[in-house]
XYZ file of C-alpha atoms in Angstrom:
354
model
C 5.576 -35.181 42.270
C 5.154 -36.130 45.674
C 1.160 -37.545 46.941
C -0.116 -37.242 50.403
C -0.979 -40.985 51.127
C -3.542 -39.543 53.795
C -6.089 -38.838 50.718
C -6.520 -43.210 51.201
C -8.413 -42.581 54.936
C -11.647 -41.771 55.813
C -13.398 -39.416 57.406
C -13.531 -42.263 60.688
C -10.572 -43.864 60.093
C -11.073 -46.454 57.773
C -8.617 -47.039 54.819
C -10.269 -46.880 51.496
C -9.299 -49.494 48.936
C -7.499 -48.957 45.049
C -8.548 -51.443 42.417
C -4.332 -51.036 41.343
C -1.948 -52.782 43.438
C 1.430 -52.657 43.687
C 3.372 -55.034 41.633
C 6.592 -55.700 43.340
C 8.406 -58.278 40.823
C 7.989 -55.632 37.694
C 11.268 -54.845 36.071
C 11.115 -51.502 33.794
C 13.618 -52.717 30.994
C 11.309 -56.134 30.410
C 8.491 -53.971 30.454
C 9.374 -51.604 27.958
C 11.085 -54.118 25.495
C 7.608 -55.886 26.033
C 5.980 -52.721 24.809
C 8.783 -52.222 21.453
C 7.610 -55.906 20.522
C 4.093 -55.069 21.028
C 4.483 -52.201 18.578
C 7.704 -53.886 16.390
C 6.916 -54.747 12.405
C 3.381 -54.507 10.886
C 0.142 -54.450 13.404
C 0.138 -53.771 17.009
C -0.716 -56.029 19.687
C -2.691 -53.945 21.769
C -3.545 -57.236 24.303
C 0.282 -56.867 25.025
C 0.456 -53.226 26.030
C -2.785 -53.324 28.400
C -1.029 -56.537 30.363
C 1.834 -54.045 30.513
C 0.449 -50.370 31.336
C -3.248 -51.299 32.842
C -1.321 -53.056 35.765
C 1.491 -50.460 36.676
C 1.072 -47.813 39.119
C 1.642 -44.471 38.201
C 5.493 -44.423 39.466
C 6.211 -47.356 37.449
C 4.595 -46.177 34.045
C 6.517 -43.303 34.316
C 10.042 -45.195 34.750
C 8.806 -47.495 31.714
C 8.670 -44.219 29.901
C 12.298 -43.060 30.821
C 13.535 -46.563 30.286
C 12.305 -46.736 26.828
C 13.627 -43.501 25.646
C 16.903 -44.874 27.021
C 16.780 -48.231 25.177
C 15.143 -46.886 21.864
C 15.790 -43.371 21.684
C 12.381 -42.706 20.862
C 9.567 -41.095 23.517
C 7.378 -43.563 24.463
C 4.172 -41.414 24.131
C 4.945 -40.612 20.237
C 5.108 -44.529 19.697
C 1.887 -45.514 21.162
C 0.026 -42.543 19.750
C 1.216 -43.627 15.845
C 0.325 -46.945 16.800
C -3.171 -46.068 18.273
C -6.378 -44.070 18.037
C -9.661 -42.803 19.736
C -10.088 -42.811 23.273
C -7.480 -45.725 23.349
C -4.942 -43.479 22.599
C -5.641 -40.635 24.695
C -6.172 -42.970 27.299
C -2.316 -44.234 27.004
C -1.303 -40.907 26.636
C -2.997 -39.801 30.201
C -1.377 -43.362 32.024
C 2.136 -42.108 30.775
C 2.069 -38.817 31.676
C 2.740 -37.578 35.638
C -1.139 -37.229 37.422
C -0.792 -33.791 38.291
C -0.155 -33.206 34.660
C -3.301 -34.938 33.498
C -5.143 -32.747 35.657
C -3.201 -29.405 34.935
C -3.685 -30.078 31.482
C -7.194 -30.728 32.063
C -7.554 -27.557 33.709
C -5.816 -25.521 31.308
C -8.383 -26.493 28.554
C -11.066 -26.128 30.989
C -10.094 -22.831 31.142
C -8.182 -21.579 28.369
C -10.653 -23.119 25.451
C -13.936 -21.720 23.818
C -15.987 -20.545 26.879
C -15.311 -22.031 29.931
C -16.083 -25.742 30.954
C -16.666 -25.268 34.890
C -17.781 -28.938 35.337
C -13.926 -30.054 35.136
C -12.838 -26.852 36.978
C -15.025 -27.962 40.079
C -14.425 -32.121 39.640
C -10.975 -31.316 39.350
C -10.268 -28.892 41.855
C -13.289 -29.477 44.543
C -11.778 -32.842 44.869
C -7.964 -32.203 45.594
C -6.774 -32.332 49.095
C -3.956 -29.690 49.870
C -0.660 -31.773 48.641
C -2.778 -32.258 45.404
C -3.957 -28.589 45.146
C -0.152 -27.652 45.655
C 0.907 -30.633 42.975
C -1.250 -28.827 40.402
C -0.489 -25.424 41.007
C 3.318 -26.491 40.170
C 2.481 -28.711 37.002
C 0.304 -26.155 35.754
C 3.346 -24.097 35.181
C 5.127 -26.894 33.053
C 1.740 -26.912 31.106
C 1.914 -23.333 30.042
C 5.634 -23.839 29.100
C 4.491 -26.528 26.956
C 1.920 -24.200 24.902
C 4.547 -21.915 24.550
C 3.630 -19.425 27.659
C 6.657 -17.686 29.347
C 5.021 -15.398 31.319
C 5.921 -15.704 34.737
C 2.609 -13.626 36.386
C 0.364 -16.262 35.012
C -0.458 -19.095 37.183
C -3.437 -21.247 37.892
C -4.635 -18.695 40.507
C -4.767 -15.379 37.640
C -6.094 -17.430 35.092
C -8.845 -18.568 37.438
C -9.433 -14.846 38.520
C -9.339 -13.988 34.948
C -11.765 -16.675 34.268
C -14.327 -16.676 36.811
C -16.182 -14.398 38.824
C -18.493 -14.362 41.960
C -18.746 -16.328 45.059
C -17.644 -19.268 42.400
C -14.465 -17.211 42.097
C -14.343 -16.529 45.361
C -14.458 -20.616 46.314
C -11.701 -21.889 43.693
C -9.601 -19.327 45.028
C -10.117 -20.314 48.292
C -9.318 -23.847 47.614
C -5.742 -22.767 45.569
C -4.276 -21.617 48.340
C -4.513 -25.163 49.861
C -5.121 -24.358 53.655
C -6.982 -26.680 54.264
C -6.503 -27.950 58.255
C -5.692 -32.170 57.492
C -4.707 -33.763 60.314
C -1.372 -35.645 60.739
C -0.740 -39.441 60.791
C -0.891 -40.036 64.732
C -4.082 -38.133 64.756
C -5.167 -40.935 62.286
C -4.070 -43.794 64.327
C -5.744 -41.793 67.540
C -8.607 -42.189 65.420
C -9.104 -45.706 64.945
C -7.994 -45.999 68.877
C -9.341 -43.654 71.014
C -12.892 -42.159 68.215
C -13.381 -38.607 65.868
C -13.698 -36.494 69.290
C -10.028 -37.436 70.397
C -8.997 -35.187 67.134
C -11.810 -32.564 66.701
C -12.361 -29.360 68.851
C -15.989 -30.145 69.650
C -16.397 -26.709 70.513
C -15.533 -25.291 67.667
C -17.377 -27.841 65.642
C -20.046 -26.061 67.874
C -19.517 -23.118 66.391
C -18.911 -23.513 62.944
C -22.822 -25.334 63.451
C -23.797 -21.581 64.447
C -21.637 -19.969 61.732
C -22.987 -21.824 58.972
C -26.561 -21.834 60.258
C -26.605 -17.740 60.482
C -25.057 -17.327 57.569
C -27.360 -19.426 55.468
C -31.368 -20.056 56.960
C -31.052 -18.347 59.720
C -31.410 -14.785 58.130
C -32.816 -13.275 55.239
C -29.263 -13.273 52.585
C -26.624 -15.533 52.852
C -22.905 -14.943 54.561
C -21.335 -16.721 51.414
C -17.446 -15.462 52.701
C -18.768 -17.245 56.165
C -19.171 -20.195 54.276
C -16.673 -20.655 52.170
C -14.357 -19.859 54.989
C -15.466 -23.259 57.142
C -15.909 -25.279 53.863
C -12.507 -24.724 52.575
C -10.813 -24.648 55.954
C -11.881 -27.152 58.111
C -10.665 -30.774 58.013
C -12.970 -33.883 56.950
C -13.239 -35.330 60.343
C -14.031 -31.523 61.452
C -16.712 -31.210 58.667
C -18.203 -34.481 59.310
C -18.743 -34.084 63.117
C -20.578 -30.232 61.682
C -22.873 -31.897 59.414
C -23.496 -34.589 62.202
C -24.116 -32.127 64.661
C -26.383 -29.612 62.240
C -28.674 -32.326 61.067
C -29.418 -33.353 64.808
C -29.875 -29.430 65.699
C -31.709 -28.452 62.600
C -33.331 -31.351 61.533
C -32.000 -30.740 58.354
C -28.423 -31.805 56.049
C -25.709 -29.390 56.187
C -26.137 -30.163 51.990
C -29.315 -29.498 51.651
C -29.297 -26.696 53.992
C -26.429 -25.356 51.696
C -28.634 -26.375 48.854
C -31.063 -24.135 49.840
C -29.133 -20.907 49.745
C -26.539 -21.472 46.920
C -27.197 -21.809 43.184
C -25.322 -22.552 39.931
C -21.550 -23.238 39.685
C -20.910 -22.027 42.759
C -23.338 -24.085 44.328
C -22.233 -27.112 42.303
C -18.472 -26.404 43.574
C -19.412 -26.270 47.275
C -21.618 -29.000 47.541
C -19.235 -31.041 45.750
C -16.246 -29.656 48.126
C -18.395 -30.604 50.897
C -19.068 -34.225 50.369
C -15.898 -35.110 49.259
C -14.870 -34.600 52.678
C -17.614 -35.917 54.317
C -17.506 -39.120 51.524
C -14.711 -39.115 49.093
C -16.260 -42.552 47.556
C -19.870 -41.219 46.959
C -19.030 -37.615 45.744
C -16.453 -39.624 42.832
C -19.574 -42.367 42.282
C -21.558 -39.440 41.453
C -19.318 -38.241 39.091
C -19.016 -41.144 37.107
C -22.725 -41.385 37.114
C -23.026 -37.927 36.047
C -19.981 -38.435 33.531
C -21.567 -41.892 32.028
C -25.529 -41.348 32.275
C -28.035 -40.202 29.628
C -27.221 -39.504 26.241
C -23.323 -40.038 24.827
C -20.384 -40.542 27.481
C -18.027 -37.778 28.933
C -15.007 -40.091 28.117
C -12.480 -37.452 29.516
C -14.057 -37.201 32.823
C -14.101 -41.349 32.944
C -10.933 -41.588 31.949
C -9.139 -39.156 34.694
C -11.263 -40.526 37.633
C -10.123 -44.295 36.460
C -6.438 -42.767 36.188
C -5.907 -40.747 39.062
C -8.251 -42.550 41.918
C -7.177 -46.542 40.830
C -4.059 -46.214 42.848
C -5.949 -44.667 46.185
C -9.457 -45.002 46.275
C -11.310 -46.586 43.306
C -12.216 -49.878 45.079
C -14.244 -48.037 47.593
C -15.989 -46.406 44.905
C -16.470 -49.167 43.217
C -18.493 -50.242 46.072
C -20.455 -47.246 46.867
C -20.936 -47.179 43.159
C -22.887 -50.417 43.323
C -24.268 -49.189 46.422
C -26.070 -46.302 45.024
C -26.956 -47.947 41.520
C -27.700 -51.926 42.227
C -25.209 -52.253 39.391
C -21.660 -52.514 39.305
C -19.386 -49.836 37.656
C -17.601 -52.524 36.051
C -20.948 -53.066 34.092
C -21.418 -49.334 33.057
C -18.242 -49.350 31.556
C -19.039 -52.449 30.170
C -22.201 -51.045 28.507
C -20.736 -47.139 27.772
C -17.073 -47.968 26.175
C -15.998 -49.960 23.828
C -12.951 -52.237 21.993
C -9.443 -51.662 23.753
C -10.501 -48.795 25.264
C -12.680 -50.759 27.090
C -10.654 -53.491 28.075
C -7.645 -51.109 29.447
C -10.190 -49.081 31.572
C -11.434 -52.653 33.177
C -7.856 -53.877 33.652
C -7.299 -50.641 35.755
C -10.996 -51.291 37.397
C -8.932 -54.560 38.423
C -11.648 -56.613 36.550
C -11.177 -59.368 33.858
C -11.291 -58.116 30.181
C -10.089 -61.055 28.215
């Protein structure tokens, strides 16, 4: 499914960096008779199929996929799965399948399962830009096929309605119907040229500062439609020019301000909404603190931010990561995971695992 490659800019300008490059001289055929050898007689050479899969993009896995069920008649996915276990295993099986998938699935299950996990409704969907939101909605209907669902009323959107209730409700919804206002290309380039203010209507930047002020402090209650509304809405290089212009006129974040007057999941969702657009790298170092600190690892969290951000974004979190922690992510991994597992999730980190 097609990506929006404006996800890989920043809020002024800048181009944030993947830890997976392109490989140019990779030929699909080599790679997946590489992989059948890997796999071929008794043992499995599980060095071989990280040199192959931990330095493909996402594009390329998935022609190594079609390439081998052309050469061997045999899906890909069933092969490395008898061949492999534990997190190993389920980490192949989320490189091989299409990204929007991964997080569909991921959704579904968030959803769908024994109560309701609304930590990877939020990281999931408080984190999509608008191509990715609309990427989802779509593969979420190939997920239901695939656990037998033909119904054609149910959709992300019901099952979230179904699911959730509240201003928290009220926010996912929001974000579904992916309207958000990104900015084009040239207004990108007129950016890094001409500053933020050639792009953003300062007056309405002006008001929106107003807006979210009276619906939150300002009064006793909070406006939380008035809020969602400009959260949801409003472009990253709009949002960061509000925050910049509410902390100078308030004396006080736009987060914690928000803080303040929020609680629970939906406050969770917002905030996180929020500072992914006013810092994609820090709100996705956060998570893989949150997803890697105190006791025991969330592994499936790990494993999807590794997956989906290496190709866009991960190097820049990377960086903030050390930023914040005065240790490199490359060490927490290091220190939380373990075996191949390990090593594939460093080869997509771009680090050295041999």
């Amino acid at each position: 499914m097609g990506r929006s490659k404006l996800q890989i800019y920043g809020p002024n300008g800048e181009i944030y960096q993947p830890t997976l490059k392109l490989q140019s001289n990779t030929n699909p055929e080599k790679d997946a008779e590489e992989l059948y050898q890997a796999m071929k007689g008794w043992g499995t050479d599980e060095h071989r199929i990280i040199n192959v899969l931990g330095y493909r993009n996402s594009i390329q896995r998935i022609q190594i996929r079609e390439t081998f069920k052309a050469m061997y008649g045999k899906d890909l996915i069933d092969e490395l799965s008898s061949e492999t276990s534990g997190h190993f295993k389920k980490l192949l099986k989320m490189l091989l399948s299409d990204i929007d998938i991964v997080n569909a699935r991921a959704l579904y299950k968030a959803i769908n399962g024994a109560g309701t996990d609304e930590e990877t409704i939020i990281e999931v969907l408080c984190t999509s830009t608008n191509t990715e939101i609309e990427n989802i909605k779509q593969a979420y209907q190939y997920v239901l096929k695939d656990y037998g669902i033909s119904d054609p009323r149910r959709t992300l959107e019901s099952d979230v309605q179904n699911d959730l209730s509240g201003h928290f409700q009220h926010l996912v919804v929001a974000l579904l119907q992916a309207s958000r206002d990104e900015i084009s290309y040239e207004d990108v380039e007129k950016i890094s040229t001409k500053g933020l203010k050639s792009v953003v209507n300062i007056n309405q930047v002006e008001q929106d500062v107003e807006t979210l002020w009276d619906a939150g402090e300002a009064h006793l209650g909070t406006d939380e439609s008035a809020i969602i509304r400009i959260v949801t809405g409003r472009n990253v290089w709009h949002l960061q020019e509000v925050a910049r212009l509410f902390e100078k006129k308030y004396d006080k974040t736009l987060v914690d301000s928000l803080a303040s007057e929020t609680s629970g999941d939906f406050e969770s969702a917002l905030l996180l909404t929020l500072n992914t657009c006013l810092n994609r790298p820090k709100a996705y170092s956060d998570l893989l603190l949150k997803a890697m600190k105190g006791a025991g690892t969330d592994d499936c969290t790990l494993m999807r931010i590794i997956v989906t951000r290496s190709e866009f974004d991960l190097g820049s979190i990377c960086v903030q990561f050390q930023n914040d922690q005065g240790s490199s992510l490359e060490d927490w991994i290091r220190s939380e995971t373990s075996g191949d597992y390990r090593r594939l999730l460093l080869a997509l980190l771009g680090a050295d695992w041999q």
